[in-house]
Short mmCIF file of C-alpha atoms in Angstrom, two decimals:
data_model
loop_
_atom_site.label_atom_id
_atom_site.label_comp_id
_atom_site.label_asym_id
_atom_site.label_seq_id
_atom_site.Cartn_x
_atom_site.Cartn_y
_atom_site.Cartn_z
CA MET A 12 22.77 8.55 -17.54
CA LYS A 13 19.57 6.83 -18.34
CA ILE A 14 18.05 4.90 -15.43
CA LEU A 15 15.01 2.56 -15.49
CA ILE A 16 13.24 1.52 -12.22
CA ILE A 17 10.93 -1.44 -12.36
CA ARG A 18 8.01 -2.18 -9.92
CA PHE A 19 5.05 -3.64 -11.48
CA SER A 20 2.75 -3.83 -8.48
CA SER A 21 1.00 -3.42 -6.23
CA LEU A 22 -0.52 -0.16 -5.06
CA GLY A 23 1.15 0.05 -1.58
CA ASP A 24 4.44 -1.34 -2.82
CA ILE A 25 4.82 1.33 -5.41
CA ILE A 26 4.09 3.99 -2.98
CA LEU A 27 6.75 2.55 -0.81
CA THR A 28 9.29 3.19 -3.77
CA THR A 29 8.94 6.96 -3.57
CA PRO A 30 11.71 7.62 -1.07
CA ILE A 31 14.06 5.75 -3.24
CA LEU A 32 12.84 7.96 -6.29
CA LYS A 33 13.63 11.06 -4.23
CA MET A 34 17.05 10.05 -3.39
CA LEU A 35 17.91 8.98 -6.88
CA ARG A 36 16.81 12.31 -8.27
CA ARG A 37 18.80 14.22 -5.64
CA GLN A 38 21.81 12.17 -6.55
CA TYR A 39 21.24 12.58 -10.33
CA PRO A 40 19.60 15.75 -10.79
CA THR A 41 19.88 16.14 -14.59
CA ASP A 42 19.76 12.29 -15.54
CA THR A 43 16.78 10.68 -17.15
CA ILE A 44 14.86 8.40 -14.73
CA HIS A 45 12.03 6.29 -16.04
CA PHE A 46 9.56 4.06 -13.93
CA LEU A 47 8.06 0.81 -15.49
CA THR A 48 4.79 -0.30 -13.89
CA LYS A 49 1.50 -1.92 -14.55
CA GLN A 50 -0.91 0.38 -16.48
CA GLN A 51 -3.46 0.55 -13.65
CA PHE A 52 -0.82 1.94 -11.25
CA VAL A 53 0.53 4.75 -13.47
CA PRO A 54 -1.59 7.34 -11.55
CA ILE A 55 0.33 6.72 -8.40
CA LEU A 56 3.44 8.17 -9.88
CA GLU A 57 1.72 11.05 -11.81
CA ASN A 58 3.25 14.50 -11.16
CA ASN A 59 6.08 13.01 -9.14
CA PRO A 60 8.97 15.32 -9.97
CA ASN A 61 11.61 12.69 -9.33
CA ILE A 62 10.83 10.69 -12.55
CA ASN A 63 10.74 11.87 -16.16
CA LEU A 64 8.46 9.34 -17.59
CA THR A 65 6.17 6.52 -16.14
CA ILE A 66 6.05 3.61 -18.72
CA PRO A 67 2.74 1.57 -18.63
CA TYR A 68 2.78 -2.15 -18.99
CA ASN A 69 -0.39 -4.19 -19.93
CA LYS A 70 0.27 -7.88 -19.99
CA ASP A 71 -2.91 -8.48 -22.00
CA GLU A 72 -1.46 -6.43 -24.92
CA GLU A 73 2.21 -7.60 -24.91
CA THR A 74 4.20 -10.40 -23.43
CA ILE A 75 7.24 -10.03 -21.03
CA PHE A 76 9.51 -10.82 -23.86
CA VAL A 77 8.18 -8.09 -26.13
CA LEU A 78 8.46 -5.80 -23.11
CA ALA A 79 11.93 -6.81 -22.52
CA LYS A 80 12.98 -6.17 -26.17
CA LYS A 81 11.39 -2.65 -25.76
CA VAL A 82 13.50 -1.99 -22.73
CA ARG A 83 16.69 -3.19 -24.59
CA GLU A 84 15.97 -0.87 -27.41
CA ALA A 85 15.59 2.05 -25.01
CA ASN A 86 19.34 1.52 -24.01
CA TYR A 87 19.21 2.13 -20.35
CA ASP A 88 22.54 2.64 -18.59
CA LEU A 89 21.17 1.31 -15.20
CA ILE A 90 18.22 -0.91 -14.45
CA ILE A 91 17.00 -1.04 -10.92
CA ASP A 92 14.69 -3.94 -10.18
CA LEU A 93 12.40 -3.33 -7.22
CA GLN A 94 10.24 -6.28 -7.94
CA ALA A 95 12.72 -9.21 -7.95
CA LYS A 96 10.51 -11.80 -9.66
CA LEU A 97 10.62 -14.03 -12.69
CA ASN A 98 9.21 -11.40 -15.11
CA THR A 99 11.88 -8.79 -14.12
CA PHE A 100 14.68 -11.52 -14.29
CA PHE A 101 13.74 -11.88 -18.03
CA ILE A 102 13.88 -8.16 -18.60
CA LYS A 103 17.33 -8.02 -17.05
CA LEU A 104 18.50 -11.15 -18.94
CA PHE A 105 17.57 -9.50 -22.23
CA ASN A 106 19.44 -6.33 -21.23
CA ARG A 107 22.94 -7.52 -20.95
CA LYS A 108 24.76 -4.31 -21.69
CA SER A 109 22.92 -2.42 -18.90
CA THR A 110 24.16 -2.22 -15.26
CA LYS A 111 21.55 -4.08 -13.28
CA LEU A 112 20.74 -3.76 -9.55
CA THR A 113 18.13 -5.76 -7.55
CA TYR A 114 16.94 -5.07 -4.15
CA LYS A 115 17.50 -7.37 -1.36
CA LYS A 116 14.06 -8.97 -0.81
CA GLU A 117 14.66 -10.66 2.62
CA HIS A 118 12.18 -13.32 1.46
CA LEU A 119 13.60 -16.12 3.55
CA HIS A 120 13.97 -13.72 6.56
CA ARG A 121 10.20 -12.93 6.26
CA TRP A 122 9.38 -16.62 5.75
CA PHE A 123 11.19 -17.55 9.07
CA LEU A 124 9.20 -14.92 10.87
CA THR A 125 5.77 -16.13 9.48
CA LYS A 126 6.68 -19.84 10.12
CA LYS A 127 8.12 -19.08 13.54
CA LEU A 128 11.23 -20.92 12.76
CA PHE A 129 14.29 -19.56 14.58
CA ALA A 130 12.20 -16.31 14.81
CA SER A 131 14.25 -15.16 17.85
CA HIS A 132 17.24 -14.99 15.67
CA PHE A 133 15.71 -12.50 13.15
CA GLU A 134 15.02 -8.90 13.74
CA PRO A 135 11.78 -7.29 12.56
CA VAL A 136 11.82 -5.94 9.06
CA ASP A 137 11.28 -2.23 10.00
CA SER A 138 10.19 -1.05 6.62
CA THR A 139 10.14 -2.36 2.94
CA VAL A 140 11.56 0.99 1.99
CA ASN A 141 14.74 0.08 3.75
CA LEU A 142 14.79 -3.09 1.76
CA TYR A 143 14.47 -1.07 -1.41
CA ALA A 144 17.36 1.19 -0.29
CA SER A 145 19.75 -1.81 -0.55
CA VAL A 146 20.03 -0.65 -4.14
CA LEU A 147 21.00 2.84 -3.04
CA LYS A 148 23.78 1.41 -1.04
CA LYS A 149 25.30 -0.22 -4.10
CA LEU A 150 25.39 3.23 -5.62
CA ASN A 151 26.87 4.72 -2.45
CA ILE A 152 23.69 6.72 -1.71
CA GLU A 153 22.37 6.95 1.89
CA LEU A 154 18.56 7.08 2.42
CA GLU A 155 17.75 10.09 4.31
CA SER A 156 14.07 9.45 5.14
CA ILE A 157 11.63 6.57 4.53
CA GLN A 158 8.59 8.98 4.28
CA THR A 159 6.61 8.14 1.27
CA GLU A 160 5.00 10.77 -1.13
CA ILE A 161 1.97 11.25 -3.42
CA PHE A 162 1.68 14.16 -5.53
CA LEU A 163 -1.98 15.11 -6.05
CA THR A 164 -3.55 16.35 -9.41
CA PRO A 165 -6.20 18.95 -9.45
CA LEU A 166 -9.36 17.16 -10.35
CA ASN A 167 -12.57 17.78 -12.01
CA SER A 168 -13.97 14.86 -9.90
CA LYS A 169 -17.11 13.17 -10.88
CA ILE A 170 -17.45 12.18 -7.07
CA THR A 171 -19.31 14.44 -4.79
CA VAL A 172 -18.69 13.98 -0.99
CA ARG A 173 -21.56 15.63 0.97
CA GLU A 174 -20.48 18.20 3.44
CA GLU A 175 -23.20 19.27 5.76
CA SER A 176 -21.18 21.95 7.50
CA LYS A 177 -17.60 22.93 8.41
CA ASP A 178 -18.09 21.28 11.68
CA THR A 179 -18.82 17.86 10.06
CA LYS A 180 -15.93 15.54 10.23
CA LYS A 181 -15.10 13.07 7.33
CA ILE A 182 -14.17 9.51 8.15
CA VAL A 183 -12.99 7.49 5.19
CA ILE A 184 -13.04 3.64 5.60
CA ALA A 185 -11.53 0.97 3.22
CA PRO A 186 -13.02 -2.12 4.68
CA GLY A 187 -11.84 -4.52 1.97
CA ALA A 188 -8.64 -6.36 1.20
CA LYS A 189 -7.32 -8.79 -1.29
CA HIS A 190 -7.24 -11.57 1.23
CA PHE A 191 -9.81 -12.45 3.80
CA THR A 192 -7.48 -12.62 6.82
CA LYS A 193 -6.61 -8.96 6.31
CA GLN A 194 -10.28 -7.83 6.55
CA TYR A 195 -11.73 -6.48 9.82
CA PRO A 196 -15.15 -8.13 10.13
CA PRO A 197 -17.88 -6.20 8.35
CA GLU A 198 -20.29 -6.50 11.32
CA TYR A 199 -17.52 -4.87 13.56
CA TYR A 200 -17.35 -2.03 11.02
CA SER A 201 -20.99 -1.51 11.20
CA GLU A 202 -21.03 -1.53 14.97
CA LEU A 203 -18.01 0.99 15.08
CA ILE A 204 -19.63 3.31 12.58
CA THR A 205 -22.91 3.28 14.58
CA MET A 206 -20.97 4.16 17.86
CA LEU A 207 -19.23 7.04 16.03
CA LYS A 208 -22.39 8.48 14.43
CA ASN A 209 -24.02 8.50 17.73
CA GLU A 210 -21.11 10.36 19.26
CA PHE A 211 -19.93 12.73 16.62
CA LYS A 212 -21.29 14.90 13.73
CA LEU A 213 -19.53 13.18 10.70
CA ASP A 214 -19.81 11.71 7.35
CA VAL A 215 -18.50 8.11 6.89
CA ILE A 216 -17.33 7.36 3.33
CA LEU A 217 -16.69 3.77 2.32
CA ILE A 218 -14.18 3.26 -0.55
CA GLY A 219 -12.90 0.19 -2.37
CA ASN A 220 -12.61 -1.39 -5.70
CA LYS A 221 -15.44 -3.23 -7.68
CA ASN A 222 -14.63 -6.53 -5.95
CA GLU A 223 -15.57 -5.08 -2.70
CA ILE A 224 -18.91 -3.65 -3.52
CA THR A 225 -20.72 -6.44 -1.72
CA LEU A 226 -18.68 -6.09 1.44
CA SER A 227 -19.42 -2.31 1.63
CA GLN A 228 -23.20 -3.07 0.90
CA ARG A 229 -23.25 -5.40 3.90
CA ILE A 230 -21.69 -2.75 6.17
CA SER A 231 -24.27 -0.17 5.01
CA ASN A 232 -27.17 -2.47 5.47
CA GLU A 233 -26.15 -3.48 9.03
CA CYS A 234 -25.48 0.07 10.11
CA GLU A 235 -28.14 2.13 11.84
CA HIS A 236 -27.02 5.36 9.99
CA GLN A 237 -26.72 6.53 6.34
CA LEU A 238 -23.37 6.21 4.84
CA ILE A 239 -21.73 7.39 1.65
CA ASP A 240 -20.85 4.38 -0.28
CA LEU A 241 -18.29 5.23 -3.16
CA THR A 242 -17.02 1.58 -3.33
CA GLY A 243 -16.21 0.74 -7.07
CA LYS A 244 -17.03 4.33 -8.08
CA THR A 245 -13.69 5.94 -8.19
CA ASP A 246 -10.58 5.96 -10.25
CA LEU A 247 -7.25 5.96 -8.54
CA GLN A 248 -6.85 9.79 -8.68
CA GLU A 249 -10.22 10.38 -7.24
CA LEU A 250 -9.46 7.82 -4.56
CA PHE A 251 -6.34 10.00 -3.60
CA ASP A 252 -8.51 13.17 -3.54
CA ILE A 253 -11.16 11.58 -1.21
CA ILE A 254 -8.60 10.19 1.28
CA ASN A 255 -6.77 13.46 1.29
CA GLN A 256 -10.20 15.15 2.39
CA ALA A 257 -10.44 12.85 5.29
CA ASP A 258 -10.15 13.91 8.96
CA LEU A 259 -9.53 10.19 9.81
CA PHE A 260 -8.87 7.21 7.65
CA ILE A 261 -9.48 3.65 8.81
CA SER A 262 -8.36 0.32 7.06
CA GLY A 263 -6.55 -2.91 7.30
CA ASP A 264 -3.24 -3.69 6.00
CA THR A 265 -3.90 -2.78 2.35
CA GLY A 266 -3.03 -0.55 -0.44
CA PRO A 267 -5.11 2.55 0.60
CA MET A 268 -3.52 2.43 4.00
CA HIS A 269 -0.33 3.56 2.13
CA ILE A 270 -2.10 6.31 0.36
CA ALA A 271 -3.21 7.66 3.78
CA ALA A 272 0.27 7.36 5.17
CA ALA A 273 1.82 9.14 2.27
CA LEU A 274 -0.68 12.01 2.67
CA GLN A 275 0.05 12.07 6.45
CA LYS A 276 -3.64 11.75 7.37
CA PRO A 277 -4.60 10.66 10.83
CA GLN A 278 -5.32 6.99 10.55
CA ILE A 279 -6.25 3.75 12.24
CA ALA A 280 -4.48 0.65 10.66
CA ILE A 281 -5.93 -2.66 11.69
CA PHE A 282 -3.58 -5.66 11.34
CA GLY A 283 -4.73 -9.25 11.51
CA SER A 284 -2.87 -12.23 10.02
CA THR A 285 -0.04 -9.90 8.78
CA HIS A 286 2.30 -7.83 11.07
CA PRO A 287 4.00 -4.45 10.97
CA ASN A 288 7.25 -6.42 11.66
CA LEU A 289 7.18 -7.82 8.14
CA GLY A 290 7.92 -4.28 6.79
CA PHE A 291 4.48 -3.02 5.77
CA SER A 292 3.63 -0.73 8.55
CA PRO A 293 2.17 2.73 7.48
CA ILE A 294 4.94 5.33 7.30
CA ASN A 295 3.10 8.01 9.13
CA GLU A 296 3.59 9.76 12.47
CA ASN A 297 -0.23 10.13 12.62
CA ALA A 298 -0.86 6.39 12.44
CA ILE A 299 -2.24 4.19 15.07
CA ILE A 300 -1.76 0.48 14.76
CA MET A 301 -4.48 -1.71 16.20
CA GLN A 302 -3.66 -5.43 16.55
CA ARG A 303 -3.61 -8.34 18.97
CA ASP A 304 -0.36 -10.01 20.20
CA LEU A 305 -1.02 -13.63 19.51
CA GLU A 306 1.46 -16.52 19.15
CA CYS A 307 0.02 -17.49 15.78
CA ARG A 308 0.69 -14.05 14.39
CA PRO A 309 1.97 -13.39 11.71
CA CYS A 310 0.66 -16.40 9.93
CA SER A 311 1.20 -14.98 6.52
CA LEU A 312 3.20 -12.34 4.59
CA HIS A 313 0.23 -11.00 2.43
CA GLY A 314 -2.68 -12.68 4.15
CA SER A 315 -4.71 -15.70 3.09
CA ALA A 316 -8.26 -16.91 2.23
CA LYS A 317 -8.93 -18.28 5.76
CA CYS A 318 -7.42 -18.43 9.23
CA PRO A 319 -5.13 -21.46 9.48
CA LYS A 320 -6.22 -21.99 13.23
CA LYS A 321 -9.82 -21.54 12.30
CA HIS A 322 -10.48 -19.09 15.02
CA PHE A 323 -9.57 -15.85 13.50
CA LYS A 324 -8.83 -14.27 16.92
CA CYS A 325 -6.37 -11.65 15.45
CA MET A 326 -9.39 -9.77 14.14
CA LYS A 327 -12.37 -11.09 16.18
CA ASP A 328 -10.75 -10.40 19.50
CA LEU A 329 -10.20 -6.75 18.51
CA LYS A 330 -13.55 -5.30 19.37
CA PRO A 331 -14.99 -2.08 17.95
CA ASP A 332 -15.12 -0.37 21.28
CA GLU A 333 -11.37 -0.56 21.50
CA ILE A 334 -10.94 1.21 18.08
CA PHE A 335 -13.73 3.57 19.11
CA ALA A 336 -11.62 4.73 22.19
CA GLN A 337 -8.71 5.37 19.91
CA ILE A 338 -10.77 7.43 17.55
CA GLN A 339 -12.06 9.52 20.45
CA THR A 340 -8.55 10.68 21.09
CA ILE A 341 -8.16 11.85 17.58
CA LEU A 342 -11.58 13.41 16.99
#
């Protein structure tokens, strides 16, 4: 059998598909399994033994209709849609001969939770992995574990992380997020880092994409100690390698959070406008989730540009000393 799995984005969501890949490979050990995703996310699946091929898609080079035609020409027996959006609908529409399965997205369920409408009638979404697993049930496959995976590649990395001695701890921080309400305030990060540097012998490494360079610079400028700022300087594989070296990883609800979880690193995950009950909690026994229990949370599934209540208490009321106390128990 020839199987195609589709999940175009984003970083964290693709990592959350890895338990599904593992179970499919276990059920179909000799069959062909391909994974279709956006070109920038291909490294997430590099070296994953549960798939035979990762197919990159660049929307600037080909339309979704051209892609759908290419998928049809590949003659897949089974197409598993883990995106469930309009673009994957067209791909499935063009491939009428293939058996098609689409995951149960629970979009309405999550909408009710964020809008506080009949919320008492809805159970929390424990993990997006279990939503993805709805396709496995259609194949009579039981999901055995929701633990995510990343398979590292040996690197000749262009990135050098200073190591003063074996006693020096590494704390990696990803302060950015796509949406403002998922970002812990930069002045709080600066205060937290100063507290940590005064207490422990450690290197603090800031990471993020090019859009977050200004944010990291602000944190560095407000901090009393020297930091290692690698924001915008790493590719995805180098990012995996840096997080894998961390003694502790700190972030908000964002893609790198799921990298740290897949690598089973000790981590602090700071949730603001979003909520673990929506299914995006880090799958990691070593994770500590920091959040405020407020009536207005969650106000959004993926975050937003500003606090709808204009007070941003979900982040501002979560002071650096509380996070520092949790880190002390780890370090």
